[in-house]
PDB file of C-alpha atoms in Angstrom:
ATOM      1  CA  MET A  14     -19.033 -19.407  -5.500  1.00  0.00           C
ATOM      2  CA  ASN A  15     -18.024 -17.563  -8.677  1.00  0.00           C
ATOM      3  CA  ASN A  16     -19.722 -14.382  -7.463  1.00  0.00           C
ATOM      4  CA  LEU A  17     -17.929 -14.696  -4.121  1.00  0.00           C
ATOM      5  CA  LYS A  18     -14.592 -14.965  -5.932  1.00  0.00           C
ATOM      6  CA  VAL A  19     -15.367 -11.878  -8.011  1.00  0.00           C
ATOM      7  CA  ILE A  20     -16.360  -9.901  -4.900  1.00  0.00           C
ATOM      8  CA  LEU A  21     -13.208 -10.987  -3.079  1.00  0.00           C
ATOM      9  CA  ILE A  22     -10.951 -10.086  -6.029  1.00  0.00           C
ATOM     10  CA  LEU A  23     -12.611  -6.695  -6.555  1.00  0.00           C
ATOM     11  CA  THR A  24     -12.284  -5.833  -2.868  1.00  0.00           C
ATOM     12  CA  LEU A  25      -8.610  -6.822  -2.901  1.00  0.00           C
ATOM     13  CA  ILE A  26      -7.944  -4.727  -6.024  1.00  0.00           C
ATOM     14  CA  GLY A  27      -9.731  -1.780  -4.427  1.00  0.00           C
ATOM     15  CA  ILE A  28      -7.544  -1.996  -1.318  1.00  0.00           C
ATOM     16  CA  VAL A  29      -4.312  -2.229  -3.334  1.00  0.00           C
ATOM     17  CA  LEU A  30      -5.195   0.770  -5.510  1.00  0.00           C
ATOM     18  CA  THR A  31      -6.358   2.793  -2.505  1.00  0.00           C
ATOM     19  CA  ALA A  32      -3.116   1.999  -0.688  1.00  0.00           C
ATOM     20  CA  LEU A  33      -1.103   3.169  -3.710  1.00  0.00           C
ATOM     21  CA  CYS A  34      -3.094   6.395  -3.831  1.00  0.00           C
ATOM     22  CA  TYR A  35      -2.567   6.722  -0.079  1.00  0.00           C
ATOM     23  CA  THR A  36       1.220   6.501  -0.287  1.00  0.00           C
ATOM     24  CA  LEU A  37       2.398   7.699  -3.719  1.00  0.00           C
ATOM     25  CA  PRO A  38       3.206  11.393  -4.367  1.00  0.00           C
ATOM     26  CA  GLY A  39       1.052  11.600  -7.454  1.00  0.00           C
ATOM     27  CA  TRP A  40      -1.818  13.828  -6.376  1.00  0.00           C
ATOM     28  CA  MET A  41      -0.364  16.866  -8.127  1.00  0.00           C
ATOM     29  CA  LEU A  42       2.761  17.167 -10.276  1.00  0.00           C
ATOM     30  CA  PHE A  43       4.176  20.306 -11.822  1.00  0.00           C
ATOM     31  CA  GLU A  44       7.474  21.740 -13.025  1.00  0.00           C
ATOM     32  CA  ASN A  45       8.540  25.364 -13.005  1.00  0.00           C
ATOM     33  CA  SER A  46      10.511  26.180 -16.135  1.00  0.00           C
ATOM     34  CA  LYS A  47      12.117  29.228 -14.517  1.00  0.00           C
ATOM     35  CA  THR A  48      13.388  27.678 -11.313  1.00  0.00           C
ATOM     36  CA  MET A  49      13.619  24.178 -12.847  1.00  0.00           C
ATOM     37  CA  GLN A  50      11.872  22.714  -9.836  1.00  0.00           C
ATOM     38  CA  ASN A  51       9.996  19.458 -10.185  1.00  0.00           C
ATOM     39  CA  VAL A  52       7.361  19.122  -7.456  1.00  0.00           C
ATOM     40  CA  GLN A  53       5.505  15.906  -6.655  1.00  0.00           C
ATOM     41  CA  PHE A  54       2.617  16.381  -4.283  1.00  0.00           C
ATOM     42  CA  GLY A  55       1.293  13.435  -2.245  1.00  0.00           C
ATOM     43  CA  LEU A  56      -1.204  12.881   0.513  1.00  0.00           C
ATOM     44  CA  TRP A  57       1.427  12.956   3.223  1.00  0.00           C
ATOM     45  CA  TYR A  58       4.557  14.512   1.764  1.00  0.00           C
ATOM     46  CA  TYR A  59       6.099  16.767  -0.878  1.00  0.00           C
ATOM     47  CA  ARG A  60       9.015  15.790  -3.040  1.00  0.00           C
ATOM     48  CA  VAL A  61      10.885  18.727  -4.604  1.00  0.00           C
ATOM     49  CA  CYS A  62      13.664  18.009  -7.092  1.00  0.00           C
ATOM     50  CA  LEU A  63      16.021  20.695  -8.415  1.00  0.00           C
ATOM     51  CA  GLU A  64      17.781  20.905 -11.758  1.00  0.00           C
ATOM     52  CA  ASP A  65      20.794  19.011 -10.487  1.00  0.00           C
ATOM     53  CA  LYS A  66      18.506  16.092  -9.485  1.00  0.00           C
ATOM     54  CA  VAL A  67      18.866  16.876  -5.809  1.00  0.00           C
ATOM     55  CA  CYS A  68      15.542  16.008  -4.202  1.00  0.00           C
ATOM     56  CA  ASP A  69      14.143  17.077  -0.881  1.00  0.00           C
ATOM     57  CA  THR A  70      11.293  15.141   0.741  1.00  0.00           C
ATOM     58  CA  LEU A  71       9.240  16.867   3.414  1.00  0.00           C
ATOM     59  CA  SER A  72       5.967  16.251   5.141  1.00  0.00           C
ATOM     60  CA  VAL A  73       3.014  18.303   3.984  1.00  0.00           C
ATOM     61  CA  ARG A  74       3.122  20.553   7.032  1.00  0.00           C
ATOM     62  CA  ASP A  75       6.875  21.127   6.786  1.00  0.00           C
ATOM     63  CA  ALA A  76       6.613  21.817   3.070  1.00  0.00           C
ATOM     64  CA  VAL A  77       3.852  24.359   3.629  1.00  0.00           C
ATOM     65  CA  GLU A  78       5.890  26.134   6.283  1.00  0.00           C
ATOM     66  CA  LYS A  79       9.133  26.048   4.265  1.00  0.00           C
ATOM     67  CA  TYR A  80       8.009  26.873   0.736  1.00  0.00           C
ATOM     68  CA  ILE A  81       4.740  28.766   1.167  1.00  0.00           C
ATOM     69  CA  ILE A  82       4.408  30.410   4.549  1.00  0.00           C
ATOM     70  CA  SER A  83       8.029  31.580   4.498  1.00  0.00           C
ATOM     71  CA  ASP A  84       7.474  33.289   1.133  1.00  0.00           C
ATOM     72  CA  VAL A  85       4.266  34.878   2.342  1.00  0.00           C
ATOM     73  CA  SER A  86       5.982  36.135   5.488  1.00  0.00           C
ATOM     74  CA  HIS A  87       8.296  38.295   3.402  1.00  0.00           C
ATOM     75  CA  ASN A  88       5.261  40.120   2.038  1.00  0.00           C
ATOM     76  CA  ASN A  89       3.632  40.408   5.477  1.00  0.00           C
ATOM     77  CA  ASP A  90       0.318  39.253   3.999  1.00  0.00           C
ATOM     78  CA  GLU A  91      -1.634  37.973   6.992  1.00  0.00           C
ATOM     79  CA  GLU A  92      -4.771  37.238   4.988  1.00  0.00           C
ATOM     80  CA  GLU A  93      -2.857  34.925   2.675  1.00  0.00           C
ATOM     81  CA  LYS A  94      -1.415  33.145   5.704  1.00  0.00           C
ATOM     82  CA  VAL A  95      -4.932  32.473   6.960  1.00  0.00           C
ATOM     83  CA  VAL A  96      -5.957  31.136   3.549  1.00  0.00           C
ATOM     84  CA  ILE A  97      -2.949  28.804   3.446  1.00  0.00           C
ATOM     85  CA  ASN A  98      -3.685  27.488   6.931  1.00  0.00           C
ATOM     86  CA  LEU A  99      -7.283  26.843   5.922  1.00  0.00           C
ATOM     87  CA  MET A 100      -6.073  24.990   2.833  1.00  0.00           C
ATOM     88  CA  TYR A 101      -3.839  22.837   5.000  1.00  0.00           C
ATOM     89  CA  ALA A 102      -6.734  22.116   7.377  1.00  0.00           C
ATOM     90  CA  ALA A 103      -8.839  21.076   4.388  1.00  0.00           C
ATOM     91  CA  PHE A 104      -6.050  18.764   3.273  1.00  0.00           C
ATOM     92  CA  VAL A 105      -6.065  17.108   6.701  1.00  0.00           C
ATOM     93  CA  VAL A 106      -9.676  16.165   5.947  1.00  0.00           C
ATOM     94  CA  TYR A 107      -8.434  14.312   2.855  1.00  0.00           C
ATOM     95  CA  GLN A 108      -5.967  12.418   5.026  1.00  0.00           C
ATOM     96  CA  ILE A 109      -8.678  11.402   7.505  1.00  0.00           C
ATOM     97  CA  GLU A 110     -11.093  10.312   4.767  1.00  0.00           C
ATOM     98  CA  MET A 111      -8.493   8.230   2.954  1.00  0.00           C
ATOM     99  CA  THR A 112      -7.354   6.593   6.203  1.00  0.00           C
ATOM    100  CA  LEU A 113     -10.915   5.628   7.138  1.00  0.00           C
ATOM    101  CA  SER A 114     -11.488   4.355   3.608  1.00  0.00           C
ATOM    102  CA  LEU A 115      -8.437   2.109   3.774  1.00  0.00           C
ATOM    103  CA  VAL A 116      -9.447   0.732   7.187  1.00  0.00           C
ATOM    104  CA  SER A 117     -13.018   0.129   6.025  1.00  0.00           C
ATOM    105  CA  GLY A 118     -11.769  -1.628   2.899  1.00  0.00           C
ATOM    106  CA  MET A 119      -9.612  -3.966   4.999  1.00  0.00           C
ATOM    107  CA  ILE A 120     -12.613  -4.811   7.165  1.00  0.00           C
ATOM    108  CA  GLY A 121     -14.642  -5.510   4.030  1.00  0.00           C
ATOM    109  CA  LEU A 122     -11.870  -7.735   2.656  1.00  0.00           C
ATOM    110  CA  ALA A 123     -11.705  -9.763   5.887  1.00  0.00           C
ATOM    111  CA  VAL A 124     -15.486 -10.207   5.929  1.00  0.00           C
ATOM    112  CA  CYS A 125     -15.627 -11.163   2.232  1.00  0.00           C
ATOM    113  CA  TYR A 126     -12.886 -13.746   2.805  1.00  0.00           C
ATOM    114  CA  LYS A 127     -14.906 -15.183   5.707  1.00  0.00           C
ATOM    115  CA  ILE A 128     -17.988 -15.387   3.473  1.00  0.00           C
ATOM    116  CA  PHE A 129     -15.914 -17.114   0.779  1.00  0.00           C
ATOM    117  CA  LYS A 130     -14.630 -19.723   3.262  1.00  0.00           C
ATOM    118  CA  GLN A 131     -18.168 -20.347   4.527  1.00  0.00           C
ATOM    119  CA  GLY A 132     -19.315 -20.922   0.955  1.00  0.00           C
ATOM    120  CA  GLN A 133     -16.458 -23.361   0.334  1.00  0.00           C
ATOM    121  CA  GLN A 134     -17.298 -25.361   3.461  1.00  0.00           C
ATOM    122  CA  GLN A 135     -20.966 -25.606   2.527  1.00  0.00           C
ATOM    123  CA  GLN A 136     -20.064 -26.624  -1.032  1.00  0.00           C
ATOM    124  CA  GLN A 137     -17.851 -29.429   0.269  1.00  0.00           C
ATOM    125  CA  GLN A 138     -20.670 -30.617   2.524  1.00  0.00           C
ATOM    126  CA  GLY A 139     -23.079 -30.610  -0.413  1.00  0.00           C
ATOM    127  CA  SER A 140     -25.577 -28.267   1.206  1.00  0.00           C
ATOM    128  CA  TYR A 141     -26.078 -24.530   1.218  1.00  0.00           C
ATOM    129  CA  SER A 142     -28.078 -22.596   3.788  1.00  0.00           C
ATOM    130  CA  PHE A 143     -28.282 -18.822   4.011  1.00  0.00           C
ATOM    131  CA  HIS A 144     -28.567 -18.663   7.789  1.00  0.00           C
ATOM    132  CA  ARG A 145     -28.593 -15.599  10.037  1.00  0.00           C
ATOM    133  CA  TYR A 146     -24.834 -15.614  10.701  1.00  0.00           C
ATOM    134  CA  LEU A 147     -24.073 -15.586   6.972  1.00  0.00           C
ATOM    135  CA  ARG A 148     -26.612 -12.821   6.373  1.00  0.00           C
ATOM    136  CA  THR A 149     -24.922 -10.774   9.100  1.00  0.00           C
ATOM    137  CA  LEU A 150     -21.520 -11.249   7.454  1.00  0.00           C
ATOM    138  CA  VAL A 151     -22.875 -10.168   4.078  1.00  0.00           C
ATOM    139  CA  ALA A 152     -24.460  -7.069   5.631  1.00  0.00           C
ATOM    140  CA  ILE A 153     -21.195  -6.112   7.380  1.00  0.00           C
ATOM    141  CA  GLY A 154     -19.177  -6.596   4.193  1.00  0.00           C
ATOM    142  CA  LEU A 155     -21.722  -4.580   2.229  1.00  0.00           C
ATOM    143  CA  VAL A 156     -21.579  -1.623   4.639  1.00  0.00           C
ATOM    144  CA  ALA A 157     -17.767  -1.743   4.875  1.00  0.00           C
ATOM    145  CA  ASN A 158     -17.287  -1.739   1.090  1.00  0.00           C
ATOM    146  CA  LEU A 159     -19.884   1.005   0.673  1.00  0.00           C
ATOM    147  CA  ILE A 160     -18.113   3.239   3.207  1.00  0.00           C
ATOM    148  CA  ALA A 161     -14.765   2.532   1.534  1.00  0.00           C
ATOM    149  CA  ALA A 162     -16.183   3.449  -1.888  1.00  0.00           C
ATOM    150  CA  VAL A 163     -17.747   6.700  -0.673  1.00  0.00           C
ATOM    151  CA  LEU A 164     -14.663   7.791   1.290  1.00  0.00           C
ATOM    152  CA  VAL A 165     -12.449   7.220  -1.770  1.00  0.00           C
ATOM    153  CA  LEU A 166     -14.591   8.673  -4.537  1.00  0.00           C
ATOM    154  CA  LEU A 167     -15.623  11.841  -2.707  1.00  0.00           C
ATOM    155  CA  PRO A 168     -12.043  13.035  -1.940  1.00  0.00           C
ATOM    156  CA  MET A 169     -10.928  12.125  -5.456  1.00  0.00           C
ATOM    157  CA  GLY A 170     -13.741  14.157  -6.982  1.00  0.00           C
ATOM    158  CA  ARG A 171     -13.240  17.177  -4.737  1.00  0.00           C
ATOM    159  CA  PHE A 172      -9.478  17.271  -5.202  1.00  0.00           C
ATOM    160  CA  ALA A 173      -9.755  16.774  -8.969  1.00  0.00           C
ATOM    161  CA  ASN A 174     -12.186  19.702  -9.129  1.00  0.00           C
ATOM    162  CA  GLU A 175      -9.846  21.921  -7.100  1.00  0.00           C
ATOM    163  CA  LEU A 176      -6.918  20.804  -9.226  1.00  0.00           C
ATOM    164  CA  TRP A 177      -8.765  21.717 -12.397  1.00  0.00           C
ATOM    165  CA  HIS A 178      -9.445  25.235 -11.136  1.00  0.00           C
ATOM    166  CA  TYR A 179      -5.807  25.485 -10.081  1.00  0.00           C
ATOM    167  CA  TYR A 180      -4.702  24.501 -13.578  1.00  0.00           C
ATOM    168  CA  GLN A 181      -6.972  27.141 -15.122  1.00  0.00           C
ATOM    169  CA  PHE A 182      -5.656  29.805 -12.756  1.00  0.00           C
ATOM    170  CA  HIS A 183      -1.994  29.082 -13.493  1.00  0.00           C
ATOM    171  CA  THR A 184      -2.159  28.741 -17.279  1.00  0.00           C
ATOM    172  CA  VAL A 185      -0.524  32.138 -17.671  1.00  0.00           C
ATOM    173  CA  LEU A 186       2.489  31.058 -15.616  1.00  0.00           C
ATOM    174  CA  GLU A 187       5.431  29.103 -16.930  1.00  0.00           C
ATOM    175  CA  ILE A 188       4.386  25.923 -15.142  1.00  0.00           C
ATOM    176  CA  GLN A 189       3.970  22.537 -16.764  1.00  0.00           C
ATOM    177  CA  PHE A 190       1.588  20.202 -14.981  1.00  0.00           C
ATOM    178  CA  GLY A 191       1.863  16.438 -14.938  1.00  0.00           C
ATOM    179  CA  PHE A 192      -0.881  13.846 -14.894  1.00  0.00           C
ATOM    180  CA  PRO A 193      -2.175  13.122 -11.335  1.00  0.00           C
ATOM    181  CA  TYR A 194      -1.891   9.344 -11.543  1.00  0.00           C
ATOM    182  CA  ALA A 195      -2.657   8.838  -7.841  1.00  0.00           C
ATOM    183  CA  LEU A 196      -6.153  10.273  -8.346  1.00  0.00           C
ATOM    184  CA  LEU A 197      -6.723   7.813 -11.196  1.00  0.00           C
ATOM    185  CA  LEU A 198      -5.631   4.884  -9.025  1.00  0.00           C
ATOM    186  CA  GLY A 199      -7.875   6.024  -6.184  1.00  0.00           C
ATOM    187  CA  GLY A 200     -10.828   6.476  -8.528  1.00  0.00           C
ATOM    188  CA  ILE A 201     -10.448   2.965  -9.966  1.00  0.00           C
ATOM    189  CA  GLY A 202     -10.166   1.584  -6.433  1.00  0.00           C
ATOM    190  CA  GLY A 203     -13.401   3.341  -5.476  1.00  0.00           C
ATOM    191  CA  VAL A 204     -15.132   1.879  -8.533  1.00  0.00           C
ATOM    192  CA  CYS A 205     -13.969  -1.624  -7.507  1.00  0.00           C
ATOM    193  CA  PHE A 206     -15.423  -1.079  -4.030  1.00  0.00           C
ATOM    194  CA  SER A 207     -18.684   0.133  -5.595  1.00  0.00           C
ATOM    195  CA  ILE A 208     -19.018  -2.902  -7.880  1.00  0.00           C
ATOM    196  CA  SER A 209     -18.327  -5.313  -5.012  1.00  0.00           C
ATOM    197  CA  THR A 210     -20.980  -3.492  -2.954  1.00  0.00           C
ATOM    198  CA  LEU A 211     -23.553  -3.891  -5.734  1.00  0.00           C
ATOM    199  CA  LEU A 212     -22.732  -7.593  -6.084  1.00  0.00           C
ATOM    200  CA  LEU A 213     -23.192  -8.065  -2.334  1.00  0.00           C
ATOM    201  CA  ILE A 214     -26.561  -6.281  -2.501  1.00  0.00           C
ATOM    202  CA  PHE A 215     -27.728  -8.457  -5.408  1.00  0.00           C
ATOM    203  CA  GLY A 216     -26.489 -11.590  -3.636  1.00  0.00           C
ATOM    204  CA  LEU A 217     -28.302 -10.664  -0.435  1.00  0.00           C
ATOM    205  CA  ILE A 218     -31.565  -9.977  -2.287  1.00  0.00           C
ATOM    206  CA  ARG A 219     -31.290 -13.176  -4.336  1.00  0.00           C
ATOM    207  CA  GLN A 220     -30.574 -15.397  -1.352  1.00  0.00           C
ATOM    208  CA  GLN A 221     -33.412 -13.793   0.606  1.00  0.00           C
ATOM    209  CA  TYR A 222     -35.784 -14.392  -2.319  1.00  0.00           C
ATOM    210  CA  GLN A 223     -34.649 -17.997  -2.752  1.00  0.00           C
ATOM    211  CA  GLY A 224     -35.122 -18.602   0.976  1.00  0.00           C
ATOM    212  CA  GLU A 225     -38.697 -17.304   0.790  1.00  0.00           C
ATOM    213  CA  VAL A 226     -39.445 -19.489  -2.262  1.00  0.00           C
ATOM    214  CA  ILE A 227     -38.049 -22.603  -0.563  1.00  0.00           C
ATOM    215  CA  SER A 228     -40.032 -21.859   2.594  1.00  0.00           C
ATOM    216  CA  MET A 229     -43.195 -21.360   0.521  1.00  0.00           C
ATOM    217  CA  GLN A 230     -42.631 -24.639  -1.323  1.00  0.00           C
ATOM    218  CA  LEU A 231     -42.184 -26.523   1.925  1.00  0.00           C
ATOM    219  CA  THR A 232     -45.390 -25.100   3.358  1.00  0.00           C
ATOM    220  CA  THR A 233     -47.534 -25.524   0.214  1.00  0.00           C
ATOM    221  CA  GLN A 234     -46.242 -28.726  -1.369  1.00  0.00           C
ATOM    222  CA  GLN A 235     -45.862 -30.849   1.762  1.00  0.00           C
ATOM    223  CA  ILE A 236     -48.383 -31.179   4.585  1.00  0.00           C
ATOM    224  CA  PRO A 237     -48.022 -33.351   7.692  1.00  0.00           C
ATOM    225  CA  MET A 238     -50.466 -36.233   7.959  1.00  0.00           C
ATOM    226  CA  MET A 239     -51.878 -37.341  11.284  1.00  0.00           C
ATOM    227  CA  ILE A 240     -49.866 -39.745  13.397  1.00  0.00           C
ATOM    228  CA  ILE A 241     -50.688 -43.222  12.137  1.00  0.00           C
ATOM    229  CA  GLN A 242     -50.103 -46.635  13.640  1.00  0.00           C
ATOM    230  CA  THR A 243     -47.841 -48.739  11.465  1.00  0.00           C
ATOM    231  CA  GLY A 244     -47.581 -51.867  13.613  1.00  0.00           C
ATOM    232  CA  ALA A 245     -49.486 -54.091  15.984  1.00  0.00           C
ATOM    233  CA  VAL A 246     -48.165 -52.184  18.950  1.00  0.00           C
ATOM    234  CA  ALA A 247     -49.597 -48.731  19.500  1.00  0.00           C
ATOM    235  CA  ASP A 248     -46.136 -47.300  20.140  1.00  0.00           C
ATOM    236  CA  GLN A 249     -45.050 -48.073  16.588  1.00  0.00           C
ATOM    237  CA  THR A 250     -46.124 -44.769  15.105  1.00  0.00           C
ATOM    238  CA  GLU A 251     -44.550 -42.270  12.792  1.00  0.00           C
ATOM    239  CA  ARG A 252     -45.296 -38.924  11.154  1.00  0.00           C
ATOM    240  CA  ARG A 253     -45.107 -38.908   7.394  1.00  0.00           C
ATOM    241  CA  TYR A 254     -45.181 -36.074   4.852  1.00  0.00           C
ATOM    242  CA  TYR A 255     -46.793 -36.325   1.448  1.00  0.00           C
ATOM    243  CA  PRO A 256     -46.974 -33.848  -1.446  1.00  0.00           C
ATOM    244  CA  ILE A 257     -50.355 -32.304  -2.091  1.00  0.00           C
ATOM    245  CA  SER A 258     -50.227 -33.519  -5.698  1.00  0.00           C
ATOM    246  CA  GLU A 259     -50.196 -37.145  -4.492  1.00  0.00           C
ATOM    247  CA  PRO A 260     -53.056 -38.625  -2.457  1.00  0.00           C
ATOM    248  CA  PRO A 261     -52.009 -40.082   0.903  1.00  0.00           C
ATOM    249  CA  PRO A 262     -51.920 -43.882   1.044  1.00  0.00           C
ATOM    250  CA  CYS A 263     -54.577 -45.836   2.914  1.00  0.00           C
ATOM    251  CA  TYR A 264     -53.387 -48.213   5.620  1.00  0.00           C
ATOM    252  CA  PRO A 265     -55.552 -51.093   6.927  1.00  0.00           C
ATOM    253  CA  PRO A 266     -56.136 -51.345  10.668  1.00  0.00           C
ATOM    254  CA  PRO A 267     -53.914 -53.694  12.718  1.00  0.00           C
ATOM    255  CA  ASN A 268     -54.619 -57.483  12.533  1.00  0.00           C
ATOM    256  CA  TYR A 269     -56.728 -57.035   9.406  1.00  0.00           C
ATOM    257  CA  HIS A 270     -57.057 -59.871   6.890  1.00  0.00           C
ATOM    258  CA  GLU A 271     -58.774 -59.396   3.553  1.00  0.00           C
ATOM    259  CA  ASP A 272     -60.448 -62.852   3.521  1.00  0.00           C
ATOM    260  CA  GLN A 273     -61.526 -62.875   7.178  1.00  0.00           C
ATOM    261  CA  GLY A 274     -62.217 -59.227   7.738  1.00  0.00           C
ATOM    262  CA  ASN A 275     -61.220 -57.801  11.104  1.00  0.00           C
ATOM    263  CA  PRO A 276     -62.084 -60.332  13.857  1.00  0.00           C
ATOM    264  CA  THR A 277     -60.581 -58.285  16.644  1.00  0.00           C
ATOM    265  CA  GLN A 278     -62.841 -55.345  15.938  1.00  0.00           C
ATOM    266  CA  ASP A 279     -66.437 -55.551  17.217  1.00  0.00           C
ATOM    267  CA  GLN A 280     -69.232 -54.687  14.888  1.00  0.00           C
ATOM    268  CA  ALA A 281     -70.482 -51.200  15.375  1.00  0.00           C
ATOM    269  CA  PRO A 282     -73.995 -50.961  16.905  1.00  0.00           C
ATOM    270  CA  MET A 283     -76.922 -49.944  14.767  1.00  0.00           C
ATOM    271  CA  LEU A 284     -77.840 -46.319  14.821  1.00  0.00           C
ATOM    272  CA  PRO A 285     -81.166 -45.616  16.540  1.00  0.00           C
ATOM    273  CA  GLN A 286     -84.087 -44.847  14.300  1.00  0.00           C
ATOM    274  CA  LYS A 287     -85.126 -41.288  13.960  1.00  0.00           C
ATOM    275  CA  GLN A 288     -88.024 -40.532  16.237  1.00  0.00           C
ATOM    276  CA  LYS A 289     -90.971 -38.623  15.035  1.00  0.00           C
ATOM    277  CA  ILE A 290     -91.735 -35.400  16.828  1.00  0.00           C
TER     278      ILE A 290
END
């Protein structure tokens, strides 16, 4: 139960951090000392603040058209327009990956909560069985958390690499860059998804191993004896199981008395003598 709680908490933390990375404009921050513009770049929108603290919030597409493509149009540089459009198309891929990651994480959270409730019910009943339905839930939660982890960590790594090259390219300009806190939040969320995935894998392997050990113990330590008659009536029979380490008990035949023998049973006939050939 403790491992289930840890998995559930890690999955919840991963979803919260991924949602913050999904919504906050902290993917790239910079300030131009000449124009005194403070730009906050998010997954879905730009936020541009001027020196007089007047801020303008635009979607990514509108911001690209207003601040980038319009400037390029004055120079009539068609090649640069194509490059900018390709950059925007690549950014749409980030949006799709992060959306799928958030959806997959929610599915993993729902499945992990279902597994946790199943474990609580079995603990209250005093028995625990790793049946097929529970194994299916664990497998679904494992795959969902794994997809969420991959779809968070890959975009974070790619964008951080591009951001680093962008920083190196613009060191000669009078631009001060801020810390991309949204990438940090997304990276920690991906790590939480990864740890919960590993715990689910270890739990699945451990429960499978324990199930095989229990099955082996049942088949090697207990063997069914033949159906024996326990009463005077032939219908009074039962099947009993005894450990191999203990010898099975011996039961006398029905109507047997130690001092009188067995009067109801006829004496067996003598075996014929062996004939000479």
